[in-house]
CSV table of C-alpha atoms in Angstrom, one decimal:
chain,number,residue,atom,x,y,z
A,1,UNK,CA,0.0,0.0,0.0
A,2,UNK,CA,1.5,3.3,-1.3
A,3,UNK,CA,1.8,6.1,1.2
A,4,UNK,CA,0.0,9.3,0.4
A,5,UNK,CA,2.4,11.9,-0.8
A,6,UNK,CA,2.9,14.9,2.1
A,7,UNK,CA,2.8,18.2,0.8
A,8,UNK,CA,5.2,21.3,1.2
A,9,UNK,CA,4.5,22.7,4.9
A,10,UNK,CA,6.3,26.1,5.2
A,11,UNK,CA,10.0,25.7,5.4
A,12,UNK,CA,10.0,22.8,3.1
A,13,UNK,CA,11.2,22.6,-0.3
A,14,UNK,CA,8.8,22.9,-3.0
A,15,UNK,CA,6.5,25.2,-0.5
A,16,UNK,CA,6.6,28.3,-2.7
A,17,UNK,CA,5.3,26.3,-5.9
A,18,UNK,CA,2.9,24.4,-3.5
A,19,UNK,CA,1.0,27.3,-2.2
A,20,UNK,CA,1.0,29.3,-5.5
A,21,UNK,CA,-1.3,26.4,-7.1
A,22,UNK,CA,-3.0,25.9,-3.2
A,23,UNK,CA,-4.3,29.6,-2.7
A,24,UNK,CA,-4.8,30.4,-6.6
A,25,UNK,CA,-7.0,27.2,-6.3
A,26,UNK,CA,-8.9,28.7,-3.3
A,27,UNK,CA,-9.7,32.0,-4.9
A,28,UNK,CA,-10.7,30.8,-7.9
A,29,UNK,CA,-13.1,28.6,-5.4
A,30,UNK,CA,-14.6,31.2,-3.7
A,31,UNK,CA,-15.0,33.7,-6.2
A,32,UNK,CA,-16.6,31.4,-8.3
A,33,UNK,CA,-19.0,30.4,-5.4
A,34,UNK,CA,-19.9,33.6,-4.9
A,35,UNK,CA,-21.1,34.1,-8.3
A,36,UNK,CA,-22.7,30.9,-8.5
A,37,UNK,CA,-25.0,32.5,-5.6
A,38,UNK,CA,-24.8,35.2,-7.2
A,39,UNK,CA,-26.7,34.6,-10.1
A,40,UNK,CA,-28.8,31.8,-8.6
A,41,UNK,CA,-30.6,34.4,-6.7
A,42,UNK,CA,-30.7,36.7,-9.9
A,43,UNK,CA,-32.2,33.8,-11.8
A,44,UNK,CA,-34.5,32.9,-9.0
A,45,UNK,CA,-35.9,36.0,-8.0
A,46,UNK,CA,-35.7,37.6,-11.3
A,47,UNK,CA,-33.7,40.8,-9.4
A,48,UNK,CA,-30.5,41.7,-7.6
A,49,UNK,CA,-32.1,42.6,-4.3
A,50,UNK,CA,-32.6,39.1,-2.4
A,51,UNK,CA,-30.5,37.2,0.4
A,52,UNK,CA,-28.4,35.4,-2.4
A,53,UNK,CA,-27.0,39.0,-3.2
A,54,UNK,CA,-26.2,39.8,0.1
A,55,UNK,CA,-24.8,36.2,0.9
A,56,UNK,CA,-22.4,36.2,-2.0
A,57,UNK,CA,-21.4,40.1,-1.0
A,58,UNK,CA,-20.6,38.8,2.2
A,59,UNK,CA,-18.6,35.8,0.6
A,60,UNK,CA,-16.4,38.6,-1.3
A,61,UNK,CA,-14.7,39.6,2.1
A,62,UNK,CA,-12.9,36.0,2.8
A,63,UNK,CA,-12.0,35.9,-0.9
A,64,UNK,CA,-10.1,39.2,-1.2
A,65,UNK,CA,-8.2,38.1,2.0
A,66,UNK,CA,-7.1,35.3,0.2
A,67,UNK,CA,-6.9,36.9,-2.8
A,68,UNK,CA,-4.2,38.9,-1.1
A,69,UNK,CA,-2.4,36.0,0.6
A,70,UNK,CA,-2.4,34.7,-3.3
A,71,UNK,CA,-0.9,38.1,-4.7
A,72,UNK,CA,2.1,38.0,-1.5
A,73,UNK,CA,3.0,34.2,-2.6
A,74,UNK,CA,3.3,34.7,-6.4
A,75,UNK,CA,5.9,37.5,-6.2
A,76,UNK,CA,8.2,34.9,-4.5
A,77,UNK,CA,10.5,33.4,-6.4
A,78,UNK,CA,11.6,29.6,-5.9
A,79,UNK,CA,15.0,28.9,-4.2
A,80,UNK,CA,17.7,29.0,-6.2
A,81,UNK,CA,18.7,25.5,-7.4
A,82,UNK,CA,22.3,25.6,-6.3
A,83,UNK,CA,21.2,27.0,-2.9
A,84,UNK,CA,19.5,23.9,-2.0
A,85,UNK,CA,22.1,21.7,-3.4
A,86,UNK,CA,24.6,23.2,-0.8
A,87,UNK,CA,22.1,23.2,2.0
A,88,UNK,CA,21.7,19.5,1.6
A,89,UNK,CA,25.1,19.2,1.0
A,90,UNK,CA,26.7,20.9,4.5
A,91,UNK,CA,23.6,21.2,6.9
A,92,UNK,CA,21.4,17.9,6.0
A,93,UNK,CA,22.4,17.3,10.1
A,94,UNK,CA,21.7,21.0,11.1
A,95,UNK,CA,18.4,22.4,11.7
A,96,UNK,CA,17.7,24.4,8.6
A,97,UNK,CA,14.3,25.7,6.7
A,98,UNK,CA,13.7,26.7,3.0
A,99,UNK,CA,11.6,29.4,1.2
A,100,UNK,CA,10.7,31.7,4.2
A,101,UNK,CA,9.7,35.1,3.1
A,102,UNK,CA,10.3,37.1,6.3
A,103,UNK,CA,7.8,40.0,7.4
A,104,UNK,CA,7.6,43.1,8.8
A,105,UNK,CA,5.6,46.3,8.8
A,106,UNK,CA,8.3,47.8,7.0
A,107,UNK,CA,8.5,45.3,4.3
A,108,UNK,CA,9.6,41.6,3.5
A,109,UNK,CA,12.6,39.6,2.1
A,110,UNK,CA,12.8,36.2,1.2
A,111,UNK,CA,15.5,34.0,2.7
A,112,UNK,CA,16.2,31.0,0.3
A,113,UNK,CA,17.3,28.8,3.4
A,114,UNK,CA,17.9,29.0,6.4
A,115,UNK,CA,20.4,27.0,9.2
A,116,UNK,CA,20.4,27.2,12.7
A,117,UNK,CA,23.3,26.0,14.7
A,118,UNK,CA,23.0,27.0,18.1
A,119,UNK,CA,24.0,30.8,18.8
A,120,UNK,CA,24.6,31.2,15.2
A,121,UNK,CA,21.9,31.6,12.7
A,122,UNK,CA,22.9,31.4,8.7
A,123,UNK,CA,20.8,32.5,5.7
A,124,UNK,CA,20.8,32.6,2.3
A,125,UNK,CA,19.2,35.3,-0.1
A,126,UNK,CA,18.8,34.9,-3.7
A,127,UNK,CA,16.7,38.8,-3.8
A,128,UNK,CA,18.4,41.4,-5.9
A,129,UNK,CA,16.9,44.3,-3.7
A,130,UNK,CA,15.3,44.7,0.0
A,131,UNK,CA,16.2,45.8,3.7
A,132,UNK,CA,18.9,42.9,4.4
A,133,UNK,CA,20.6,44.6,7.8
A,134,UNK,CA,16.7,45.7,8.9
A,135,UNK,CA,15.5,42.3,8.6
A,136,UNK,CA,18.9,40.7,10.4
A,137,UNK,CA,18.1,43.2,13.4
A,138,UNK,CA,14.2,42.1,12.9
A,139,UNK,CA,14.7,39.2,13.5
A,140,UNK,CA,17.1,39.3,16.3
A,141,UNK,CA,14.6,40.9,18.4
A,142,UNK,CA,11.7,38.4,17.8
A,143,UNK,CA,13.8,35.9,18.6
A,144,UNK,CA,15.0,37.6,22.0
A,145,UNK,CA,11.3,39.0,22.6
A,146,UNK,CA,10.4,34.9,22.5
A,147,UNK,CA,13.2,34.1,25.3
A,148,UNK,CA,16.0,32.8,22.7
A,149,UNK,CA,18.6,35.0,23.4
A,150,UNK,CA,20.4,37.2,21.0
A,151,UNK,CA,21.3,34.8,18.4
A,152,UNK,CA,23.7,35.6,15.3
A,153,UNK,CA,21.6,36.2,12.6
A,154,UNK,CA,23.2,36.6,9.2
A,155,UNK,CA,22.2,37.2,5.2
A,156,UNK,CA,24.1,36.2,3.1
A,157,UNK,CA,23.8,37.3,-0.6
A,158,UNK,CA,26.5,35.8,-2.3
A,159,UNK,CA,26.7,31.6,-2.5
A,160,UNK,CA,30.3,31.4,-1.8
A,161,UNK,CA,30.0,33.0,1.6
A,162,UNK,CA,27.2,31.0,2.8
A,163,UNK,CA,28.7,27.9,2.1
A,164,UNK,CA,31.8,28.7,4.0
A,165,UNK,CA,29.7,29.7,6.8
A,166,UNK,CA,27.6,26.7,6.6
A,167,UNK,CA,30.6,24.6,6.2
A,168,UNK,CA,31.8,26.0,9.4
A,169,UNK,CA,28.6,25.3,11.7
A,170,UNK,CA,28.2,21.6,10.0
A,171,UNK,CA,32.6,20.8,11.3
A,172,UNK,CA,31.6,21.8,15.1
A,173,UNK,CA,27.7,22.3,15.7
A,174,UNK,CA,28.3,21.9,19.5
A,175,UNK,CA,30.5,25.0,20.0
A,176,UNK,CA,27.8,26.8,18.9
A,177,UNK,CA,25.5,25.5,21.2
A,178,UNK,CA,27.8,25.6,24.0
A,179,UNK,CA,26.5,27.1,27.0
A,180,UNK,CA,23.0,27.7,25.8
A,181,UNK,CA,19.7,26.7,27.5
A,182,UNK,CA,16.4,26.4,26.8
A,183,UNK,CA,13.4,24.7,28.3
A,184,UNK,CA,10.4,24.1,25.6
A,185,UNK,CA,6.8,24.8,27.6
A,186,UNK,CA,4.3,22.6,27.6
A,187,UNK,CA,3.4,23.1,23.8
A,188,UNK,CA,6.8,22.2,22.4
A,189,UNK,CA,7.9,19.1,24.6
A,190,UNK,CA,10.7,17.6,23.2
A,191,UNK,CA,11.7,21.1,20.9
A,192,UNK,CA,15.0,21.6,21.0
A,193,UNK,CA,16.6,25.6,21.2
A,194,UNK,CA,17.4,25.0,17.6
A,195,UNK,CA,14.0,24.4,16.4
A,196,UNK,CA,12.4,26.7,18.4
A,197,UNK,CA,14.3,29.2,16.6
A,198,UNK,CA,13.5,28.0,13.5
A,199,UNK,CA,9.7,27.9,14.6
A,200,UNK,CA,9.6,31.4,15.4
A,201,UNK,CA,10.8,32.8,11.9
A,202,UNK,CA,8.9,30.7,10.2
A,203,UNK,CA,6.0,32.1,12.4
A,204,UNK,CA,6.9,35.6,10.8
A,205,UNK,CA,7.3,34.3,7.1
A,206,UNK,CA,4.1,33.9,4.8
């Protein structure tokens, strides 16, 4: 008996292309059931003012919010090819993330991938333009406002230098873990510091 095939959860691989087809699939959905209403009342009733209009006016307000969560997801490119390659290649071991477009009022980036070695946080940027320092201190502080310390939290923009830096975590995780604590609550028993990290940006990304 074949196993049914898991889809892309954020942080995966393949989560960008996933959730372009998932959420261009749900608006098409609703907007299409609210004009199947719509006009069934039209037909019905023979004029625009019955409870099928207002029911499918109603139905408009949960599809423009995913309209817009559809819009945010197609501007974001796929991880570059080679960035993945070298990923698997140094951090398979390491806890690390894909495709996590980071947010803030000020704006967003997309980080490629993402690897989290203790005290040291690594990530890769394939984006030609955006706030790269803002979103390296953004980050910082959510991850010290959720009781993780200040981490080293790093984008890198060119491949060379994120492989070195990878390469470096991957020879000696534990000396970047050295000395650190952390205590998952109730809700994350058996976490470890390194995932909760991880957790928590992906809990900012879309």
């Amino acid at each position: 008996m074949s196993r049914k095939k898991k889809h892309p959860v954020k942080g995966d691989y393949g989560y960008y292309s996933y959730e372009k087809k998932r959420r261009t699939a749900i608006v098409a959905f609703l907007f299409g059931l609210c004009l199947l209403i719509f006009f069934t009342g039209l037909i019905m009733t023979g004029t625009r003012k019955n409870l099928f209009t207002l029911v499918a006016i109603l139905g408009v307000l949960p599809a423009a919010k995913w309209a817009v969560q559809m819009i945010m997801i197609l501007l974001q490119k796929p991880i570059d090819p080679r960035a993945y390659e070298i990923t698997e290649k140094y951090a398979a071991q390491l806890t690390h993330g894909y495709e996590l477009c980071v947010t803030a009022y000020e704006g967003r980036l997309s980080l490629d991938a993402v690897v989290v070695c203790g005290n040291s946080i690594a990530a890769y940027s394939g984006a030609t333009k955006g706030k790269f320092e803002f979103m390296e201190t953004h980050v910082r502080k959510i991850l010290h406002g959720n009781g993780l310390g200040n981490p080293a939290f790093k984008i890198f923009r060119k491949l060379d230098q994120y492989e070195e830096r990878i390469r470096q975590l991957a020879s000696d995780p534990e000396r970047y873990r050295e000395g650190l604590r952390y205590t998952p609550d109730e809700q994350h028993q058996g976490e470890t510091r390194d995932e909760a990290v991880l957790r928590v940006i992906k809990s900012i990304s879309i």
